[in-house]
Amino acid sequence: MDLREIVKKLDIVDVISSYIDLERCGSNYRARCPFHPDNNPSLYVSPSKGIWKCFGCDVGGDAVKFVALYENLTYTEALLELAKKYKIPVKLERKKKDENLLNAINLVAEYYHRKLKEHPKVIDYLKERGISERTIKKFRLGYSPSSEELLDFLRENQLLSFYEKTGNLLKIDEKHYKDLFAGRLIIPIRDQRGNTVGFGGRTLTDAGPKYINSPETEFFKKREILFGFYEGLDYIKERKRAILVEGYFDVMSMHQEGFQETVAVMGTSFGQEHAKLLSAYVQEVVLLFDGDQAGRRAVRQTAPYLLREGLKVKVLLLPEGEDPDTYVKKFASELRKSIESAEEIFDSLLKENSKQALEDYLYFCAFVKDKVRQMELLSALSKKTNLPMAVLKEKIGEHLSRQKKLESSREGQKLSYHERVFLYGLYIGLGSDELLKKVNLSPYAMELAEAIIRGDYHLIPEEIKRQSFYDPQRAFEESLKKLTPDPSVEEDVSLEKIRSKKDPVRLRGIRNA
């Protein structure tokens, strides 16, 4: 039985009434909402539609979403709990999680936190970055002095066999291990319940990548977790808003200055699961990014997921050379006013008189699920530009047709390892369209590369966006070399010919079709 069938089999009144008292109101039911202070019943349940909605805090959904919010579970976890409770057969298999492994991670987090206090130079580094002692405690920051010291701790506490499963230890031989985070500042990553499930590590020297993250485990899935979410959950619920930034220090500095609803992704791109997580608690998301090209690209990559969940999206781009970490420490008061007065993304784009703003407006509009709202947005654009509604609808249709075309060509297609790495590099801004004239790609990989160059990031498969590398720049450069043909071999072909071929061809001396 698939997920939709399970939801249909659930009696929403029975499910919700097992948590809160419901009273009949005509053909529906009502209750005081448990997700915000509610003196008068403002939560309504519709048995015929299988949905609930609170008209006080504007939160709603199906029976599964209610349980997920009430018990602080993921949607899938809540679904499986309900299937078990109501004896509904389900195809999904849920392995019993290794609680010993989770316990080991949390004990190691405490070990790292204690070690930080023993190393004044690391504390001095944090002070230089403007991080207060209170913030150090709030985020349980730590330090890994050496692999040997961690191994001694693990062996003394009989944790080695469990902690080894996290991937945070690199096994050299039967007796020797290397701590992945040795010599780094440790930033614990916590799930919605406050359990430490992984770590981020920042180098304190010029050696190696600036940041590394724990490998994914059954507990730590980057696509489901936002850094700062647990620490700021009460504020997120209260303010019905999240501020999305891009880095660990951005989050910590923002929290420190009173913007506790700030969150960030970790070593991966923002995705639909992140948007679903936020949609359960907020009505709007403010994208607070750097004002450079990378920041603008991040807006185009992120906003579609939020719009699909029916959330309001607002954008604040900081002055070039600034990031949230540096800016909030200097201009906290000004930033607060800017956030409070920030316009919805469509309103701000409407005020810009540029071709790019028009293209962005239509692009984002294609992701608005509410068709009435979508027509209102197109009508506003039509009045502003004097372009007929029919033309604007056609433009949105082009976005949808591109998606269908790429999805149809995706069937049966496989990307090589180096193609995946190359496309990931393009996606995060490590290359330009000039590289497409030099590399040897399959037709499908070329279509994806062109979509990235156009900014059609929603067309890129998750397998590309969710990749993780110890050193992305190096991985990209190595794959670029592998995909670049021998310069002594040249073939004069057009891009159209390349796309029509079934086999990869050498891309040298390309003519524009």
Short mmCIF file of C-alpha atoms in Angstrom, two decimals:
data_model
loop_
_atom_site.label_atom_id
_atom_site.label_comp_id
_atom_site.label_asym_id
_atom_site.label_seq_id
_atom_site.Cartn_x
_atom_site.Cartn_y
_atom_site.Cartn_z
CA MET A 1 0.00 0.00 0.00
CA ASP A 2 1.49 3.36 -1.01
CA LEU A 3 1.53 6.54 1.06
CA ARG A 4 -1.61 8.11 -0.45
CA GLU A 5 -3.66 4.99 0.18
CA ILE A 6 -2.56 4.93 3.82
CA VAL A 7 -3.63 8.56 4.29
CA LYS A 8 -7.05 7.81 2.71
CA LYS A 9 -7.62 4.93 5.14
CA LEU A 10 -7.07 7.13 8.19
CA ASP A 11 -10.11 8.55 9.97
CA ILE A 12 -8.93 12.11 10.55
CA VAL A 13 -11.47 12.73 13.34
CA ASP A 14 -10.35 9.62 15.19
CA VAL A 15 -6.68 10.52 14.76
CA ILE A 16 -6.92 14.14 15.92
CA SER A 17 -9.40 13.42 18.73
CA SER A 18 -6.86 11.03 20.23
CA TYR A 19 -4.72 14.14 20.89
CA ILE A 20 -7.20 16.96 21.52
CA ASP A 21 -10.92 17.30 22.30
CA LEU A 22 -13.11 17.89 19.24
CA GLU A 23 -16.66 19.22 19.25
CA ARG A 24 -19.11 18.85 16.39
CA CYS A 25 -19.89 21.97 14.37
CA GLY A 26 -22.38 21.11 11.64
CA SER A 27 -20.79 18.53 9.37
CA ASN A 28 -17.31 19.44 10.65
CA TYR A 29 -15.52 19.52 14.00
CA ARG A 30 -13.66 22.23 15.84
CA ALA A 31 -11.18 22.57 18.70
CA ARG A 32 -8.73 24.91 20.34
CA CYS A 33 -5.52 24.80 18.33
CA PRO A 34 -2.57 23.18 20.16
CA PHE A 35 0.00 24.99 18.02
CA HIS A 36 -0.62 28.52 19.26
CA PRO A 37 -2.36 30.24 22.22
CA ASP A 38 -6.03 29.78 21.35
CA ASN A 39 -8.84 30.75 23.74
CA ASN A 40 -11.57 30.34 21.14
CA PRO A 41 -11.83 27.22 18.97
CA SER A 42 -10.14 28.15 15.68
CA LEU A 43 -9.03 24.72 14.43
CA TYR A 44 -11.56 23.01 12.15
CA VAL A 45 -11.57 19.42 10.91
CA SER A 46 -13.39 18.33 7.75
CA PRO A 47 -14.06 14.56 7.74
CA SER A 48 -15.36 14.64 4.15
CA LYS A 49 -12.17 16.27 2.83
CA GLY A 50 -9.79 14.55 5.26
CA ILE A 51 -8.11 17.83 6.20
CA TRP A 52 -7.80 20.23 9.14
CA LYS A 53 -6.97 23.92 9.31
CA CYS A 54 -6.48 26.48 12.04
CA PHE A 55 -7.80 29.90 11.11
CA GLY A 56 -5.82 31.47 13.93
CA CYS A 57 -2.28 30.44 13.01
CA ASP A 58 -3.07 29.39 9.41
CA VAL A 59 -1.54 25.91 9.84
CA GLY A 60 -3.29 22.91 8.33
CA GLY A 61 -2.96 19.64 6.46
CA ASP A 62 -3.96 16.00 6.68
CA ALA A 63 -4.04 13.64 9.68
CA VAL A 64 -0.40 12.72 9.25
CA LYS A 65 0.75 16.33 9.33
CA PHE A 66 -1.18 16.91 12.56
CA VAL A 67 0.60 14.02 14.27
CA ALA A 68 3.97 15.13 12.85
CA LEU A 69 3.50 18.62 14.32
CA TYR A 70 2.06 17.42 17.61
CA GLU A 71 4.76 14.83 18.29
CA ASN A 72 7.60 16.75 16.58
CA LEU A 73 8.17 13.96 14.03
CA THR A 74 8.98 13.98 10.34
CA TYR A 75 6.04 13.34 8.02
CA THR A 76 7.32 9.84 7.21
CA GLU A 77 7.86 8.97 10.87
CA ALA A 78 4.32 10.10 11.71
CA LEU A 79 2.91 8.13 8.78
CA LEU A 80 4.61 4.94 9.89
CA GLU A 81 3.46 5.43 13.48
CA LEU A 82 -0.15 5.82 12.34
CA ALA A 83 0.09 2.81 10.02
CA LYS A 84 1.31 0.75 12.95
CA LYS A 85 -1.35 2.12 15.32
CA TYR A 86 -4.25 1.44 12.96
CA LYS A 87 -2.79 -1.84 11.66
CA ILE A 88 -2.56 -0.62 8.08
CA PRO A 89 -0.14 -2.69 5.97
CA VAL A 90 2.66 -0.60 4.52
CA LYS A 91 5.36 -1.39 2.00
CA LEU A 92 7.91 0.92 3.58
CA GLU A 93 10.35 -0.91 5.80
CA ARG A 94 11.65 0.96 8.77
CA LYS A 95 14.82 -0.42 10.25
CA LYS A 96 15.13 -0.17 13.97
CA LYS A 97 17.48 2.70 14.60
CA ASP A 98 20.67 1.97 16.48
CA GLU A 99 20.16 3.94 19.68
CA ASN A 100 23.68 3.02 20.78
CA LEU A 101 25.03 4.88 17.76
CA LEU A 102 22.96 7.96 18.60
CA ASN A 103 24.10 7.79 22.20
CA ALA A 104 27.73 7.59 21.06
CA ILE A 105 27.39 10.69 18.87
CA ASN A 106 25.87 12.68 21.73
CA LEU A 107 28.61 11.59 24.16
CA VAL A 108 31.29 12.56 21.63
CA ALA A 109 29.59 15.96 21.26
CA GLU A 110 29.91 16.47 25.01
CA TYR A 111 33.55 15.34 24.86
CA TYR A 112 34.31 17.90 22.13
CA HIS A 113 32.54 20.63 24.13
CA ARG A 114 34.65 19.88 27.22
CA LYS A 115 37.83 19.89 25.16
CA LEU A 116 37.07 23.37 23.84
CA LYS A 117 37.34 24.75 27.38
CA GLU A 118 40.84 23.27 27.61
CA HIS A 119 42.10 25.13 24.53
CA PRO A 120 42.13 28.93 25.06
CA LYS A 121 43.45 29.58 21.55
CA VAL A 122 40.28 28.16 20.02
CA ILE A 123 38.14 30.18 22.40
CA ASP A 124 40.16 33.25 21.42
CA TYR A 125 39.42 32.48 17.76
CA LEU A 126 35.69 32.42 18.52
CA LYS A 127 35.94 35.68 20.44
CA GLU A 128 37.71 37.26 17.46
CA ARG A 129 34.79 36.10 15.33
CA GLY A 130 32.45 37.85 17.78
CA ILE A 131 30.95 34.64 19.20
CA SER A 132 29.96 35.05 22.85
CA GLU A 133 30.27 32.48 25.63
CA ARG A 134 26.49 32.22 25.74
CA THR A 135 26.39 31.32 22.04
CA ILE A 136 29.17 28.76 22.53
CA LYS A 137 27.02 27.07 25.17
CA LYS A 138 23.79 27.39 23.18
CA PHE A 139 25.24 25.63 20.14
CA ARG A 140 27.49 23.34 22.25
CA LEU A 141 30.55 24.26 20.18
CA GLY A 142 33.59 22.05 20.65
CA TYR A 143 37.10 21.22 19.56
CA SER A 144 38.91 18.03 18.53
CA PRO A 145 42.54 18.27 19.68
CA SER A 146 43.71 14.97 18.16
CA SER A 147 42.63 11.56 16.90
CA GLU A 148 44.52 9.85 19.73
CA GLU A 149 42.64 11.70 22.47
CA LEU A 150 39.26 10.91 20.90
CA LEU A 151 40.21 7.22 20.53
CA ASP A 152 41.21 7.06 24.19
CA PHE A 153 37.83 8.52 25.15
CA LEU A 154 35.92 6.10 22.92
CA ARG A 155 37.80 3.05 24.20
CA GLU A 156 37.49 4.08 27.84
CA ASN A 157 33.73 4.40 27.42
CA GLN A 158 33.34 1.33 25.17
CA LEU A 159 31.94 3.47 22.36
CA LEU A 160 34.37 2.70 19.55
CA SER A 161 32.36 -0.07 17.88
CA PHE A 162 29.26 2.17 17.79
CA TYR A 163 30.92 5.46 16.84
CA GLU A 164 32.85 3.82 14.03
CA LYS A 165 29.52 3.34 12.22
CA THR A 166 29.01 7.12 11.94
CA GLY A 167 31.76 7.50 9.34
CA ASN A 168 33.35 10.22 11.49
CA LEU A 169 36.35 7.93 12.02
CA LEU A 170 38.66 6.88 9.21
CA LYS A 171 40.00 3.39 9.87
CA ILE A 172 43.69 3.13 9.02
CA ASP A 173 44.21 -0.45 10.26
CA GLU A 174 42.83 -2.69 13.00
CA LYS A 175 44.31 -0.55 15.77
CA HIS A 176 44.54 2.91 14.31
CA TYR A 177 41.85 5.44 13.39
CA LYS A 178 41.80 9.07 12.31
CA ASP A 179 39.22 11.52 13.59
CA LEU A 180 37.69 13.21 10.55
CA PHE A 181 37.53 16.46 12.55
CA ALA A 182 40.93 16.39 14.27
CA GLY A 183 42.27 19.92 14.78
CA ARG A 184 38.95 21.54 13.82
CA LEU A 185 36.34 23.65 15.57
CA ILE A 186 33.34 21.38 16.11
CA ILE A 187 29.80 22.54 15.35
CA PRO A 188 27.22 19.95 16.51
CA ILE A 189 24.21 19.45 14.26
CA ARG A 190 20.98 18.62 16.08
CA ASP A 191 17.71 17.19 14.85
CA GLN A 192 14.23 18.47 15.68
CA ARG A 193 14.33 16.70 19.05
CA GLY A 194 17.67 18.12 20.11
CA ASN A 195 19.75 15.00 19.53
CA THR A 196 23.20 15.58 18.07
CA VAL A 197 23.18 13.59 14.82
CA GLY A 198 26.31 14.87 13.10
CA PHE A 199 29.04 17.49 13.11
CA GLY A 200 30.37 20.32 11.03
CA GLY A 201 34.06 21.02 11.36
CA ARG A 202 35.82 24.30 10.55
CA THR A 203 39.54 24.38 9.96
CA LEU A 204 41.57 26.72 12.15
CA THR A 205 44.49 26.74 9.72
CA ASP A 206 44.92 27.10 5.96
CA ALA A 207 45.16 23.31 5.51
CA GLY A 208 42.34 21.38 3.83
CA PRO A 209 38.79 22.51 3.03
CA LYS A 210 37.39 25.28 5.21
CA TYR A 211 34.40 23.16 6.26
CA ILE A 212 33.64 19.46 6.32
CA ASN A 213 30.50 17.65 7.49
CA SER A 214 29.73 14.22 8.89
CA PRO A 215 28.76 11.59 6.32
CA GLU A 216 25.05 10.80 6.24
CA THR A 217 23.70 8.08 8.54
CA GLU A 218 20.27 6.76 9.47
CA PHE A 219 20.07 9.71 11.88
CA PHE A 220 21.78 12.40 9.83
CA LYS A 221 20.19 13.19 6.49
CA LYS A 222 21.17 16.65 5.27
CA ARG A 223 18.08 16.96 3.10
CA GLU A 224 15.87 16.76 6.23
CA ILE A 225 17.79 18.93 8.70
CA LEU A 226 18.35 22.67 8.98
CA PHE A 227 21.12 24.00 11.20
CA GLY A 228 19.71 26.28 13.91
CA PHE A 229 16.19 24.87 13.57
CA TYR A 230 16.13 23.11 16.94
CA GLU A 231 17.85 26.02 18.71
CA GLY A 232 15.32 28.49 17.30
CA LEU A 233 12.16 26.39 17.08
CA ASP A 234 10.22 28.30 19.75
CA TYR A 235 10.95 31.60 17.98
CA ILE A 236 10.13 30.12 14.58
CA LYS A 237 6.73 29.01 15.88
CA GLU A 238 6.08 32.34 17.58
CA ARG A 239 7.12 34.56 14.65
CA LYS A 240 5.69 32.30 11.92
CA ARG A 241 8.82 33.16 9.97
CA ALA A 242 12.21 31.72 9.15
CA ILE A 243 15.28 33.56 7.93
CA LEU A 244 17.39 31.40 5.63
CA VAL A 245 21.14 32.02 5.40
CA GLU A 246 24.02 29.98 4.01
CA GLY A 247 26.55 29.28 6.77
CA TYR A 248 27.08 28.07 10.33
CA PHE A 249 28.53 31.37 11.56
CA ASP A 250 25.74 33.26 9.80
CA VAL A 251 23.22 31.34 11.89
CA MET A 252 25.09 31.68 15.18
CA SER A 253 25.69 35.42 14.78
CA MET A 254 22.09 36.03 13.76
CA HIS A 255 20.79 34.12 16.80
CA GLN A 256 23.20 36.03 19.02
CA GLU A 257 21.82 39.36 17.78
CA GLY A 258 18.19 38.41 18.36
CA PHE A 259 17.22 36.79 15.03
CA GLN A 260 16.67 33.35 16.57
CA GLU A 261 14.46 32.18 13.71
CA THR A 262 17.52 31.91 11.44
CA VAL A 263 18.43 28.54 9.86
CA ALA A 264 20.79 27.20 7.19
CA VAL A 265 21.42 24.07 5.14
CA MET A 266 24.64 22.11 5.65
CA GLY A 267 26.87 21.15 2.77
CA THR A 268 23.95 20.55 0.44
CA SER A 269 21.45 22.56 -1.55
CA PHE A 270 18.08 23.62 -0.17
CA GLY A 271 15.45 21.08 -1.22
CA GLN A 272 11.78 20.18 -1.03
CA GLU A 273 12.15 18.36 2.30
CA HIS A 274 13.59 21.50 3.86
CA ALA A 275 10.67 23.53 2.49
CA LYS A 276 8.16 21.00 3.85
CA LEU A 277 9.80 21.18 7.27
CA LEU A 278 9.50 24.97 7.35
CA SER A 279 5.95 25.00 5.97
CA ALA A 280 4.74 23.16 9.06
CA TYR A 281 5.66 26.13 11.25
CA VAL A 282 5.95 29.32 9.21
CA GLN A 283 4.04 31.44 6.73
CA GLU A 284 7.00 33.26 5.22
CA VAL A 285 10.71 32.78 4.64
CA VAL A 286 13.21 35.59 4.26
CA LEU A 287 16.19 34.71 2.06
CA LEU A 288 19.15 36.63 3.49
CA PHE A 289 22.03 36.05 1.10
CA ASP A 290 25.24 37.72 -0.02
CA GLY A 291 24.70 40.38 -2.65
CA ASP A 292 27.10 38.84 -5.15
CA GLN A 293 26.31 36.61 -8.11
CA ALA A 294 26.40 33.52 -5.91
CA GLY A 295 23.73 35.02 -3.66
CA ARG A 296 21.45 35.78 -6.60
CA ARG A 297 21.94 32.25 -7.90
CA ALA A 298 21.03 30.90 -4.45
CA VAL A 299 17.73 32.83 -4.55
CA ARG A 300 16.81 31.25 -7.88
CA GLN A 301 17.77 27.82 -6.57
CA THR A 302 15.87 28.13 -3.29
CA ALA A 303 12.67 30.12 -3.89
CA PRO A 304 10.88 27.53 -6.11
CA TYR A 305 10.81 24.93 -3.31
CA LEU A 306 9.29 27.42 -0.88
CA LEU A 307 6.72 28.68 -3.38
CA ARG A 308 5.63 25.10 -4.08
CA GLU A 309 4.76 24.79 -0.38
CA GLY A 310 2.60 27.91 -0.52
CA LEU A 311 5.00 30.03 1.51
CA LYS A 312 5.59 33.75 1.05
CA VAL A 313 9.17 34.41 -0.05
CA LYS A 314 11.01 37.63 0.69
CA VAL A 315 14.55 38.45 -0.41
CA LEU A 316 17.22 40.61 1.17
CA LEU A 317 20.58 40.77 -0.61
CA LEU A 318 23.38 42.26 1.45
CA PRO A 319 25.95 44.73 0.13
CA GLU A 320 28.81 43.08 -1.75
CA GLY A 321 31.58 41.99 0.54
CA GLU A 322 29.17 41.41 3.43
CA ASP A 323 27.53 38.22 4.68
CA PRO A 324 24.96 37.83 7.49
CA ASP A 325 27.73 36.99 9.99
CA THR A 326 29.61 40.24 9.45
CA TYR A 327 26.64 42.47 8.64
CA VAL A 328 24.46 41.69 11.66
CA LYS A 329 27.30 42.50 14.06
CA LYS A 330 27.61 46.00 12.61
CA PHE A 331 24.07 46.86 11.58
CA ALA A 332 21.67 44.74 13.65
CA SER A 333 19.13 47.55 14.05
CA GLU A 334 19.10 48.40 10.34
CA LEU A 335 18.83 44.71 9.45
CA ARG A 336 15.83 44.28 11.73
CA LYS A 337 14.03 47.16 10.02
CA SER A 338 14.89 45.75 6.59
CA ILE A 339 13.56 42.31 7.48
CA GLU A 340 10.33 43.69 8.94
CA SER A 341 9.72 45.86 5.88
CA ALA A 342 10.89 43.33 3.27
CA GLU A 343 8.57 42.89 0.30
CA GLU A 344 7.42 39.65 -1.22
CA ILE A 345 9.67 38.51 -4.03
CA PHE A 346 7.06 39.29 -6.69
CA ASP A 347 6.50 42.85 -5.43
CA SER A 348 10.22 43.64 -5.44
CA LEU A 349 10.71 42.17 -8.93
CA LEU A 350 7.75 44.16 -10.21
CA LYS A 351 9.53 47.38 -9.24
CA GLU A 352 12.62 46.50 -11.25
CA ASN A 353 12.68 47.60 -14.87
CA SER A 354 14.90 44.95 -16.39
CA LYS A 355 14.61 41.96 -18.67
CA GLN A 356 16.11 39.73 -15.97
CA ALA A 357 13.52 40.83 -13.42
CA LEU A 358 10.74 39.99 -15.90
CA GLU A 359 12.23 36.56 -16.56
CA ASP A 360 12.66 35.89 -12.83
CA TYR A 361 9.07 36.97 -12.10
CA LEU A 362 7.67 34.53 -14.65
CA TYR A 363 10.06 31.79 -13.55
CA PHE A 364 9.00 32.03 -9.91
CA CYS A 365 5.36 32.45 -10.84
CA ALA A 366 5.41 29.01 -12.48
CA PHE A 367 5.93 27.44 -9.04
CA VAL A 368 2.91 29.05 -7.36
CA LYS A 369 0.49 26.16 -6.83
CA ASP A 370 -2.57 28.29 -6.09
CA LYS A 371 -3.88 29.03 -9.61
CA VAL A 372 -5.97 31.97 -8.41
CA ARG A 373 -2.88 33.52 -6.84
CA GLN A 374 -0.90 32.77 -9.98
CA MET A 375 -3.45 34.61 -12.14
CA GLU A 376 -3.36 37.58 -9.76
CA LEU A 377 0.42 37.74 -10.12
CA LEU A 378 0.24 37.54 -13.90
CA SER A 379 -2.44 40.22 -13.96
CA ALA A 380 -0.22 42.55 -11.93
CA LEU A 381 2.67 41.91 -14.31
CA SER A 382 0.45 42.48 -17.33
CA LYS A 383 -0.64 45.89 -16.00
CA LYS A 384 2.96 46.84 -15.26
CA THR A 385 4.42 45.76 -18.62
CA ASN A 386 1.37 46.08 -20.91
CA LEU A 387 2.05 42.53 -22.08
CA PRO A 388 -1.11 40.51 -22.81
CA MET A 389 -2.06 37.81 -20.30
CA ALA A 390 -1.96 35.25 -23.11
CA VAL A 391 1.72 36.00 -23.74
CA LEU A 392 2.57 35.71 -20.05
CA LYS A 393 0.69 32.41 -19.71
CA GLU A 394 2.58 31.13 -22.72
CA LYS A 395 5.89 32.01 -21.05
CA ILE A 396 4.93 30.01 -17.97
CA GLY A 397 3.92 27.16 -20.25
CA GLU A 398 7.42 27.20 -21.72
CA HIS A 399 8.90 26.48 -18.29
CA LEU A 400 6.54 23.53 -17.85
CA SER A 401 7.22 22.17 -21.35
CA ARG A 402 10.98 22.29 -20.73
CA GLN A 403 10.46 20.23 -17.61
CA LYS A 404 8.34 17.65 -19.42
CA LYS A 405 10.83 17.44 -22.26
CA LEU A 406 13.76 16.85 -19.93
CA GLU A 407 11.81 14.32 -17.87
CA SER A 408 10.97 12.35 -21.02
CA SER A 409 14.60 12.36 -22.16
CA ARG A 410 15.69 11.30 -18.66
CA GLU A 411 14.15 7.83 -18.94
CA GLY A 412 16.81 5.17 -19.21
CA GLN A 413 19.61 7.74 -19.21
CA LYS A 414 22.58 7.34 -16.91
CA LEU A 415 25.23 9.89 -16.14
CA SER A 416 28.84 8.92 -15.65
CA TYR A 417 30.53 9.73 -12.36
CA HIS A 418 32.52 12.58 -13.89
CA GLU A 419 29.42 14.00 -15.60
CA ARG A 420 27.65 14.09 -12.22
CA VAL A 421 30.59 15.85 -10.57
CA PHE A 422 30.91 18.31 -13.46
CA LEU A 423 27.19 19.17 -13.33
CA TYR A 424 27.37 19.62 -9.56
CA GLY A 425 30.27 22.03 -10.04
CA LEU A 426 28.24 24.05 -12.53
CA TYR A 427 25.28 24.04 -10.15
CA ILE A 428 27.29 25.56 -7.28
CA GLY A 429 28.96 28.10 -9.55
CA LEU A 430 32.38 26.60 -10.21
CA GLY A 431 32.18 26.87 -14.01
CA SER A 432 30.72 28.87 -16.89
CA ASP A 433 29.03 28.27 -20.23
CA GLU A 434 32.43 28.45 -21.94
CA LEU A 435 33.25 25.03 -20.52
CA LEU A 436 30.42 23.47 -22.53
CA LYS A 437 32.48 24.06 -25.65
CA LYS A 438 35.38 22.08 -24.25
CA VAL A 439 33.98 19.05 -22.45
CA ASN A 440 32.85 15.68 -23.73
CA LEU A 441 29.29 15.11 -22.49
CA SER A 442 26.45 12.77 -23.39
CA PRO A 443 23.39 14.49 -24.93
CA TYR A 444 21.45 14.12 -21.66
CA ALA A 445 24.29 15.60 -19.60
CA MET A 446 24.52 18.46 -22.11
CA GLU A 447 20.80 19.20 -21.68
CA LEU A 448 21.26 19.36 -17.91
CA ALA A 449 24.33 21.57 -18.24
CA GLU A 450 22.42 23.99 -20.46
CA ALA A 451 19.54 24.05 -17.96
CA ILE A 452 21.98 25.05 -15.21
CA ILE A 453 23.48 27.79 -17.37
CA ARG A 454 19.96 29.13 -18.10
CA GLY A 455 19.15 29.12 -14.39
CA ASP A 456 16.49 26.40 -14.68
CA TYR A 457 17.72 24.80 -11.49
CA HIS A 458 14.43 23.04 -10.79
CA LEU A 459 15.12 20.76 -13.77
CA ILE A 460 18.27 19.33 -12.19
CA PRO A 461 17.84 15.85 -10.62
CA GLU A 462 18.35 15.47 -6.90
CA GLU A 463 21.19 13.00 -7.52
CA ILE A 464 23.18 15.95 -8.87
CA LYS A 465 22.28 18.52 -6.23
CA ARG A 466 22.66 16.21 -3.25
CA GLN A 467 26.24 15.17 -3.92
CA SER A 468 28.79 15.79 -1.20
CA PHE A 469 32.55 16.08 -1.61
CA TYR A 470 35.38 16.60 0.82
CA ASP A 471 36.81 19.20 -1.56
CA PRO A 472 34.24 20.18 -4.26
CA GLN A 473 36.67 22.44 -6.14
CA ARG A 474 39.25 19.69 -6.49
CA ALA A 475 36.64 17.07 -7.46
CA PHE A 476 35.27 19.42 -10.12
CA GLU A 477 38.71 20.13 -11.57
CA GLU A 478 39.57 16.43 -11.71
CA SER A 479 36.34 15.56 -13.50
CA LEU A 480 36.79 18.50 -15.85
CA LYS A 481 40.14 17.03 -16.89
CA LYS A 482 38.57 13.62 -17.47
CA LEU A 483 35.81 15.13 -19.62
CA THR A 484 38.10 17.37 -21.67
CA PRO A 485 39.25 15.56 -24.83
CA ASP A 486 42.80 15.44 -26.11
CA PRO A 487 43.44 18.87 -27.69
CA SER A 488 45.16 17.16 -30.61
CA VAL A 489 41.77 15.70 -31.65
CA GLU A 490 39.34 18.22 -33.08
CA GLU A 491 35.90 17.76 -34.50
CA ASP A 492 33.83 20.55 -36.00
CA VAL A 493 30.21 19.97 -35.03
CA SER A 494 27.20 22.07 -34.07
CA LEU A 495 25.40 22.02 -30.72
CA GLU A 496 22.24 20.73 -32.40
CA LYS A 497 24.18 17.82 -33.84
CA ILE A 498 25.62 17.05 -30.40
CA ARG A 499 22.16 16.99 -28.81
CA SER A 500 20.76 14.69 -31.48
CA LYS A 501 23.53 12.11 -31.22
CA LYS A 502 23.09 9.08 -28.98
CA ASP A 503 26.76 8.74 -28.12
CA PRO A 504 29.11 11.29 -26.58
CA VAL A 505 31.16 13.28 -29.07
CA ARG A 506 34.24 15.45 -28.77
CA LEU A 507 33.33 19.10 -28.47
CA ARG A 508 36.02 21.09 -30.24
CA GLY A 509 35.54 24.00 -32.62
CA ILE A 510 31.79 24.17 -32.05
CA ARG A 511 29.67 26.26 -34.38
CA ASN A 512 26.55 27.85 -32.98
CA ALA A 513 23.54 26.26 -34.67
#
